[in-house]
XYZ file of C-alpha atoms in Angstrom:
497
model
C -14.542 33.818 9.590
C -17.704 34.160 11.616
C -17.892 32.349 14.952
C -19.693 29.025 14.952
C -22.048 28.295 17.836
C -21.070 25.221 19.851
C -22.819 22.190 18.351
C -22.396 18.644 19.620
C -21.579 16.240 16.796
C -19.515 13.138 16.142
C -15.953 13.610 14.878
C -16.932 12.691 11.319
C -19.903 15.075 11.362
C -17.644 17.963 12.424
C -15.092 17.146 9.722
C -17.805 16.713 7.078
C -19.485 20.008 8.011
C -16.230 21.988 7.963
C -15.190 20.237 4.773
C -17.947 21.937 2.808
C -15.772 25.054 2.772
C -12.782 23.082 1.477
C -9.796 21.433 3.093
C -7.512 23.357 5.430
C -3.766 23.625 4.898
C -3.225 21.141 7.741
C -5.492 18.560 6.121
C -3.772 19.026 2.767
C -0.324 18.731 4.353
C -1.289 15.592 6.278
C -2.533 14.012 3.058
C 0.642 14.888 1.172
C 2.916 13.508 3.899
C 0.906 10.265 3.956
C 1.154 10.025 0.179
C 4.935 10.477 0.437
C 5.207 7.191 2.334
C 3.560 5.315 -0.517
C 5.837 7.084 -3.006
C 8.907 5.810 -1.169
C 7.515 2.282 -1.053
C 6.948 2.127 -4.804
C 10.286 3.755 -5.511
C 12.369 1.505 -3.250
C 10.708 -1.788 -4.207
C 11.073 -1.070 -7.928
C 14.626 0.233 -7.434
C 15.457 -3.188 -6.028
C 14.264 -4.672 -9.328
C 16.563 -2.402 -11.334
C 19.498 -2.736 -8.931
C 19.351 -6.522 -8.513
C 21.542 -7.418 -11.548
C 24.261 -5.061 -10.281
C 23.997 -6.356 -6.707
C 24.107 -9.951 -7.993
C 27.234 -9.222 -10.019
C 29.012 -7.353 -7.205
C 28.353 -10.073 -4.621
C 28.390 -13.059 -7.076
C 24.948 -14.181 -5.946
C 23.290 -17.497 -6.713
C 19.660 -17.694 -7.920
C 18.475 -18.394 -4.369
C 20.444 -15.421 -3.024
C 18.938 -13.152 -5.688
C 15.522 -14.260 -4.476
C 16.589 -13.388 -0.938
C 17.588 -9.853 -1.992
C 14.313 -9.170 -3.767
C 12.262 -10.715 -0.948
C 14.007 -8.916 1.928
C 12.257 -5.504 1.684
C 8.919 -7.279 1.266
C 9.621 -9.469 4.285
C 10.311 -6.238 6.176
C 7.002 -4.795 5.004
C 5.278 -7.951 6.227
C 6.905 -7.649 9.668
C 6.304 -3.906 9.869
C 2.642 -4.099 8.921
C 1.848 -6.952 11.318
C 4.129 -6.161 14.271
C 4.124 -2.355 14.161
C 0.824 -1.448 12.465
C -1.240 -2.502 15.476
C 0.695 -0.054 17.683
C -1.289 2.726 16.038
C -4.319 1.531 18.036
C -2.354 1.732 21.300
C -0.058 4.775 21.066
C -1.999 6.696 18.450
C -1.456 7.343 14.770
C 0.936 10.302 14.953
C 3.918 8.769 16.870
C 4.142 5.827 14.489
C 3.628 8.143 11.505
C 6.784 10.011 12.561
C 9.087 7.238 13.768
C 8.507 4.927 10.825
C 9.838 7.615 8.465
C 12.849 8.218 10.726
C 13.568 4.473 10.608
C 13.260 4.492 6.818
C 15.773 7.328 6.484
C 18.297 5.660 8.788
C 18.030 2.317 6.996
C 18.462 3.931 3.565
C 21.774 5.335 4.803
C 22.732 1.829 5.950
C 21.753 0.262 2.609
C 23.728 2.821 0.611
C 26.944 2.456 2.626
C 26.817 -1.226 3.614
C 30.112 -3.048 3.043
C 28.900 -6.660 3.101
C 25.923 -8.700 1.957
C 24.631 -9.528 5.481
C 24.723 -5.846 6.523
C 23.029 -4.845 3.254
C 20.253 -7.403 3.797
C 19.771 -6.282 7.407
C 19.265 -2.646 6.451
C 17.077 -3.669 3.503
C 14.902 -5.565 5.992
C 14.710 -2.469 8.218
C 13.722 -0.351 5.241
C 10.869 -2.738 4.552
C 9.742 -2.684 8.200
C 9.410 1.097 8.072
C 7.415 0.907 4.845
C 5.227 -1.846 6.332
C 4.294 0.238 9.362
C 3.296 3.017 6.985
C 0.681 0.839 5.260
C -2.036 1.081 7.932
C -0.880 4.321 9.569
C -0.807 6.477 6.429
C -4.306 5.276 5.542
C -5.607 6.090 9.019
C -4.033 9.544 9.010
C -5.966 10.301 5.831
C -9.285 8.580 6.468
C -9.552 9.936 10.042
C -8.815 13.554 9.134
C -10.744 14.085 5.882
C -14.481 14.412 5.019
C -16.427 11.256 4.187
C -17.336 12.495 0.710
C -13.744 12.643 -0.520
C -12.198 10.022 1.777
C -12.096 7.238 -0.798
C -10.625 9.349 -3.584
C -8.009 10.894 -1.297
C -6.932 7.547 0.164
C -6.771 6.156 -3.352
C -4.857 9.200 -4.569
C -2.293 8.820 -1.788
C -1.879 5.117 -2.474
C -1.479 5.987 -6.130
C 1.796 7.626 -5.256
C 3.093 4.075 -4.999
C 2.750 3.931 -8.781
C 4.386 7.348 -9.134
C 7.222 6.063 -6.964
C 7.495 2.884 -9.047
C 7.896 4.891 -12.253
C 10.291 7.287 -10.516
C 12.346 4.397 -9.124
C 12.684 2.822 -12.547
C 13.508 6.250 -13.989
C 16.202 6.907 -11.391
C 17.711 3.516 -12.164
C 17.741 4.323 -15.885
C 19.345 7.717 -15.257
C 22.138 6.348 -13.089
C 22.816 3.432 -15.433
C 23.040 5.744 -18.435
C 25.616 8.001 -16.774
C 28.076 5.476 -15.309
C 29.398 1.949 -15.784
C 30.154 0.768 -12.265
C 28.656 -2.179 -10.408
C 28.396 0.080 -7.361
C 25.869 2.298 -9.162
C 23.087 0.613 -7.195
C 24.342 2.403 -4.071
C 23.817 5.772 -5.741
C 20.255 4.767 -6.638
C 19.351 4.192 -2.981
C 21.361 7.169 -1.723
C 19.281 9.521 -3.879
C 16.227 8.682 -1.734
C 17.840 9.682 1.579
C 17.393 13.468 1.391
C 13.667 13.503 0.464
C 13.000 10.854 3.152
C 14.731 13.055 5.740
C 12.670 16.101 4.679
C 9.419 14.140 5.056
C 10.547 12.930 8.486
C 10.996 16.513 9.703
C 7.659 17.594 8.200
C 5.784 14.752 9.938
C 6.759 16.190 13.327
C 4.085 18.845 12.810
C 1.190 16.545 11.886
C -1.802 16.216 14.275
C -2.963 13.215 16.248
C -6.116 11.541 14.929
C -9.234 13.075 16.567
C -11.057 9.779 15.986
C -8.398 7.908 17.970
C -8.408 10.480 20.778
C -12.207 10.315 21.051
C -12.129 6.501 21.040
C -9.828 6.699 24.083
C -12.161 9.116 25.890
C -9.711 12.030 25.527
C -12.432 14.368 24.304
C -10.818 17.682 25.286
C -7.698 16.853 23.273
C -9.808 15.567 20.407
C -11.829 18.798 20.296
C -8.645 20.895 20.306
C -7.119 18.884 17.452
C -10.413 18.941 15.587
C -10.640 22.744 15.777
C -7.098 23.116 14.422
C -7.704 20.473 11.760
C -10.967 21.981 10.533
C -10.168 25.687 10.822
C -6.368 25.906 10.901
C -5.047 29.085 12.477
C -8.493 30.700 12.441
C -10.571 29.124 15.255
C -14.296 29.321 14.565
C -15.717 28.608 17.983
C -16.027 25.445 20.064
C -16.272 22.052 18.408
C -17.894 19.684 20.879
C -17.761 15.961 20.289
C -20.589 13.603 21.137
C -19.552 11.827 24.324
C -21.812 8.857 23.994
C -21.259 7.245 20.604
C -23.431 4.107 20.288
C -20.626 1.617 19.818
C -21.746 -1.979 19.386
C -19.473 -4.558 20.956
C -18.340 -6.360 17.833
C -17.433 -9.588 19.625
C -18.405 -11.282 22.840
C -16.197 -10.847 25.874
C -14.214 -7.977 27.311
C -13.546 -5.390 24.606
C -10.234 -4.118 25.956
C -8.846 -7.638 26.272
C -10.004 -8.601 22.789
C -8.559 -5.429 21.332
C -5.034 -6.662 21.994
C -5.690 -10.094 20.495
C -5.479 -10.950 16.818
C -8.337 -13.408 17.412
C -10.707 -10.424 17.445
C -10.394 -10.145 13.681
C -11.585 -13.727 13.175
C -14.744 -13.518 15.256
C -18.129 -12.551 13.894
C -18.885 -10.111 12.401
C -15.296 -8.894 11.829
C -14.394 -12.202 10.184
C -16.071 -11.073 6.980
C -14.066 -7.849 6.853
C -10.845 -9.744 7.614
C -11.371 -12.206 4.754
C -12.363 -9.444 2.330
C -9.274 -7.369 3.057
C -6.586 -10.010 3.571
C -7.201 -12.857 1.116
C -7.605 -10.772 -2.071
C -4.607 -8.656 -0.995
C -2.521 -11.838 -0.636
C -3.576 -13.047 -4.091
C -3.025 -9.649 -5.673
C 0.496 -9.229 -4.293
C 1.500 -12.609 -5.708
C 1.249 -11.075 -9.155
C 1.935 -7.395 -8.569
C 5.325 -7.794 -6.896
C 6.435 -10.758 -8.956
C 5.724 -8.899 -12.182
C 6.800 -5.497 -10.838
C 10.186 -6.469 -9.435
C 11.212 -8.793 -12.241
C 9.851 -6.840 -15.219
C 13.333 -5.435 -16.040
C 14.827 -8.941 -15.967
C 12.003 -10.475 -18.045
C 12.205 -7.649 -20.598
C 15.995 -7.887 -20.877
C 15.728 -11.657 -21.382
C 12.920 -11.312 -23.935
C 14.608 -8.597 -25.977
C 17.990 -10.289 -25.810
C 20.382 -7.355 -25.516
C 23.260 -7.602 -27.954
C 26.249 -7.809 -25.636
C 28.326 -10.271 -27.634
C 31.667 -10.703 -25.933
C 30.540 -8.609 -22.963
C 28.246 -11.042 -21.148
C 30.511 -11.443 -18.130
C 31.816 -7.877 -18.051
C 30.582 -4.818 -16.198
C 29.601 -3.234 -19.525
C 27.528 -6.269 -20.451
C 25.696 -6.282 -17.123
C 25.026 -2.534 -17.335
C 23.805 -2.717 -20.949
C 21.398 -5.563 -20.209
C 20.123 -3.914 -17.023
C 19.607 -0.576 -18.773
C 17.574 -2.128 -21.582
C 15.421 -3.979 -19.062
C 14.891 -0.765 -17.084
C 13.894 1.155 -20.222
C 11.306 -1.468 -21.141
C 10.016 -1.576 -17.570
C 9.692 2.202 -17.508
C 7.304 2.122 -20.484
C 5.252 -0.686 -18.940
C 5.183 0.893 -15.479
C 3.582 4.094 -16.816
C 0.392 2.072 -17.238
C 0.211 1.917 -13.437
C -0.450 5.666 -13.566
C -3.115 5.259 -16.256
C -4.922 2.658 -14.155
C -4.730 4.925 -11.131
C -6.195 7.875 -13.050
C -9.193 5.816 -14.158
C -9.668 4.420 -10.642
C -9.772 7.951 -9.183
C -12.606 8.808 -11.542
C -14.620 5.640 -10.906
C -13.983 4.828 -7.229
C -17.179 6.501 -5.978
C -19.239 5.965 -9.116
C -18.595 2.272 -9.626
C -17.554 1.465 -6.060
C -14.574 -0.258 -4.450
C -15.889 -3.807 -4.791
C -16.779 -3.722 -8.492
C -13.500 -2.049 -9.403
C -11.584 -4.709 -7.479
C -13.472 -7.499 -9.259
C -13.039 -5.900 -12.704
C -9.377 -5.266 -11.951
C -8.694 -8.873 -10.958
C -10.309 -10.064 -14.195
C -8.224 -7.596 -16.213
C -5.053 -8.807 -14.459
C -5.913 -12.358 -15.458
C -6.429 -11.341 -19.086
C -3.127 -9.448 -19.199
C -1.174 -12.315 -17.654
C -2.810 -14.799 -20.032
C -1.649 -12.711 -23.013
C 1.878 -12.527 -21.568
C 1.862 -16.303 -20.942
C 0.909 -16.910 -24.578
C 4.195 -15.302 -25.648
C 5.900 -18.707 -25.431
C 3.978 -19.759 -28.575
C 5.327 -16.894 -30.698
C 8.644 -16.756 -32.512
C 8.873 -13.082 -31.548
C 7.325 -12.817 -28.065
C 7.999 -9.100 -27.555
C 4.526 -7.815 -28.450
C 2.686 -10.345 -26.244
C 4.960 -9.629 -23.259
C 4.608 -5.867 -23.540
C 0.850 -5.945 -24.237
C 0.163 -8.416 -21.446
C 2.204 -6.545 -18.842
C 0.655 -3.209 -19.867
C -2.872 -4.606 -19.433
C -1.823 -6.170 -16.136
C -0.394 -2.917 -14.753
C -3.429 -0.922 -15.863
C -5.832 -3.446 -14.346
C -4.004 -3.898 -11.059
C -4.097 -0.177 -10.300
C -7.663 0.117 -11.557
C -8.685 -2.532 -9.068
C -6.935 -4.866 -6.628
C -3.660 -3.027 -5.970
C -5.506 0.155 -4.995
C -8.871 -1.076 -3.709
C -7.438 -3.590 -1.259
C -5.636 -0.685 0.404
C -8.717 1.549 0.459
C -11.015 -1.143 1.878
C -8.571 -2.240 4.586
C -8.758 1.160 6.260
C -12.541 1.491 6.002
C -14.223 -1.769 7.027
C -12.849 -2.079 10.589
C -14.014 -0.068 13.642
C -11.701 2.586 15.128
C -10.610 0.451 18.104
C -9.074 -2.213 15.859
C -8.656 -0.301 12.584
C -4.866 -0.227 12.825
C -4.721 -3.916 13.695
C -7.143 -4.902 10.933
C -5.477 -2.801 8.247
C -2.053 -3.950 9.411
C -3.050 -7.625 9.295
C -4.485 -7.238 5.793
C -1.312 -5.513 4.595
C 0.875 -8.169 6.197
C -1.099 -10.939 4.476
C -0.552 -9.140 1.195
C 3.159 -9.069 1.868
C 3.177 -12.797 2.629
C 2.200 -13.192 -1.005
C 4.759 -10.606 -2.081
C 7.579 -12.295 -0.157
C 6.696 -15.701 -1.567
C 6.652 -14.530 -5.150
C 9.761 -12.335 -4.787
C 11.777 -15.163 -3.235
C 10.485 -17.982 -5.438
C 10.053 -16.113 -8.739
C 13.693 -16.490 -9.941
C 13.742 -20.204 -9.120
C 10.275 -20.940 -10.526
C 11.142 -18.967 -13.664
C 14.075 -21.326 -14.201
C 12.195 -24.521 -13.276
C 8.695 -23.914 -14.677
C 9.382 -21.412 -17.378
C 7.695 -18.088 -18.026
C 4.477 -19.479 -19.538
C 3.600 -21.859 -16.694
C 4.437 -19.320 -13.992
C 2.246 -16.636 -15.550
C -0.592 -19.133 -16.017
C -0.555 -19.873 -12.276
C -0.870 -16.146 -11.617
C -3.871 -16.027 -13.980
C -5.609 -18.542 -11.696
C -4.842 -16.496 -8.565
C -6.344 -13.406 -10.231
C -9.588 -15.229 -11.001
C -9.748 -16.533 -7.430
C -9.254 -12.981 -6.135
C -12.267 -11.775 -8.116
C -14.456 -14.586 -6.757
C -13.526 -14.021 -3.097
C -13.939 -10.246 -3.396
C -17.504 -10.621 -4.645
C -18.497 -13.310 -2.151
C -17.333 -11.343 0.916
C -18.095 -7.853 -0.409
C -18.709 -4.922 1.945
C -19.611 -1.590 0.378
C -18.257 1.476 2.208
C -18.965 4.183 -0.382
C -20.459 7.251 1.326
C -20.394 5.630 4.789
C -18.904 7.597 7.693
C -16.407 5.976 10.047
C -19.073 6.071 12.785
C -21.113 3.737 10.557
C -18.244 1.283 10.774
C -17.863 1.769 14.532
C -21.502 0.832 15.093
C -21.161 -2.208 12.866
C -23.864 -0.849 10.550
C -21.866 -1.392 7.352
C -21.204 -5.061 8.027
C -24.629 -5.840 9.475
C -26.536 -4.290 6.553
C -24.362 -6.026 3.998
C -24.699 -9.389 5.723
C -28.472 -9.057 5.877
C -28.682 -8.162 2.184
C -26.524 -11.042 0.996
C -27.920 -13.843 3.128
C -30.749 -15.889 1.583
C -34.184 -14.582 2.441
C -36.508 -16.991 4.225
C -39.282 -18.403 2.091
């Protein structure tokens, strides 16, 4: 490759210019390793849904304890995203990117070989913490190493591996259940994830630090070295010099370094708008996504009414019911992939905001159809149709777009903190619904519970549109200067007469 004369540009401009020739092997590998984290999240969370009946039978769990099992990994994600995600702004993206996966691998070993309920719950919590830290960090590793033009699609594609993992997790559960009839089969389900998690951990050792983060810390020489390797791989093409004086607007009043370490930064103008846009819809979306996702096997098994006459309290009866629920969930969960495929096509054409609004509305329609099943003598069709529409719509819009937006609308100095806070707010909703869903299902009934989730979907659409910020085609330097938020605010405020 011909030598490139030294040209001073911003980090994004260098990446965008080099990206015209295609992505390097290092960029592709970084993307894949980030996507792997989302795969494990989808797989593990949905495995919990399949494994819960077996765990409940082995430990003789009450309804409240079942809620605790399903909520524990989500509580871990909440803690990991809020407590660990912000570390990416302090120590850099790469260290957290590596150690979170090492923690995940270790905790999966603990889950698989735990010999008591408290130990199992502890390691399940640790598993969730590792997955929670991955929420903001994986996004940043992608968005800060890839060209602006493909950033949205690639972030969305990586997050889509959550859906691939969900289908794979349900499939693994089906496979194990069909081969054996032991209550301990749930241990095998989790153990099967250990080896691929370990492989990804080793591979992440060789990922680069974010050049955006290095430049934001004034470590320009290191940033230029990483940038050259990122953009040209093993074939250096001359010096890549980064603009030393990036016109960064102080986003809030007061000392920037002090405010960086405070969560209050996210609630001051103009970052308040971005914080509301990313956190509130994510909270509302996770109320439905995790409640429906985790308990789909149980709802399906209950709706179909597996014929286990005389076997209800036996291992065979539990396995038969769980297997039928998993098979039904597998069919429904494939619509997550369909929604993702459509979102990948439309994310830059329609935009993040419109897709999130349309998706929320579609979720409401699907849940309304499922809720109407209580009025039918044979509710199977309404349940399946409603959940299919819901899964398609959630990955078309809110489940994917909340993740994309959270890593784009905050400036580099607080991007990890902002994305981590948004993810943690989402998991507050997930924990609530996972813990309360079994109890509310018994007390309220399926129809009332789903109707409440219809209302939260509509509210999500309204808030998304009111606090919208469009990031399509905007470089990360646009965000650092506050241009994205300022332009949007000007356009949406009433014009003086």
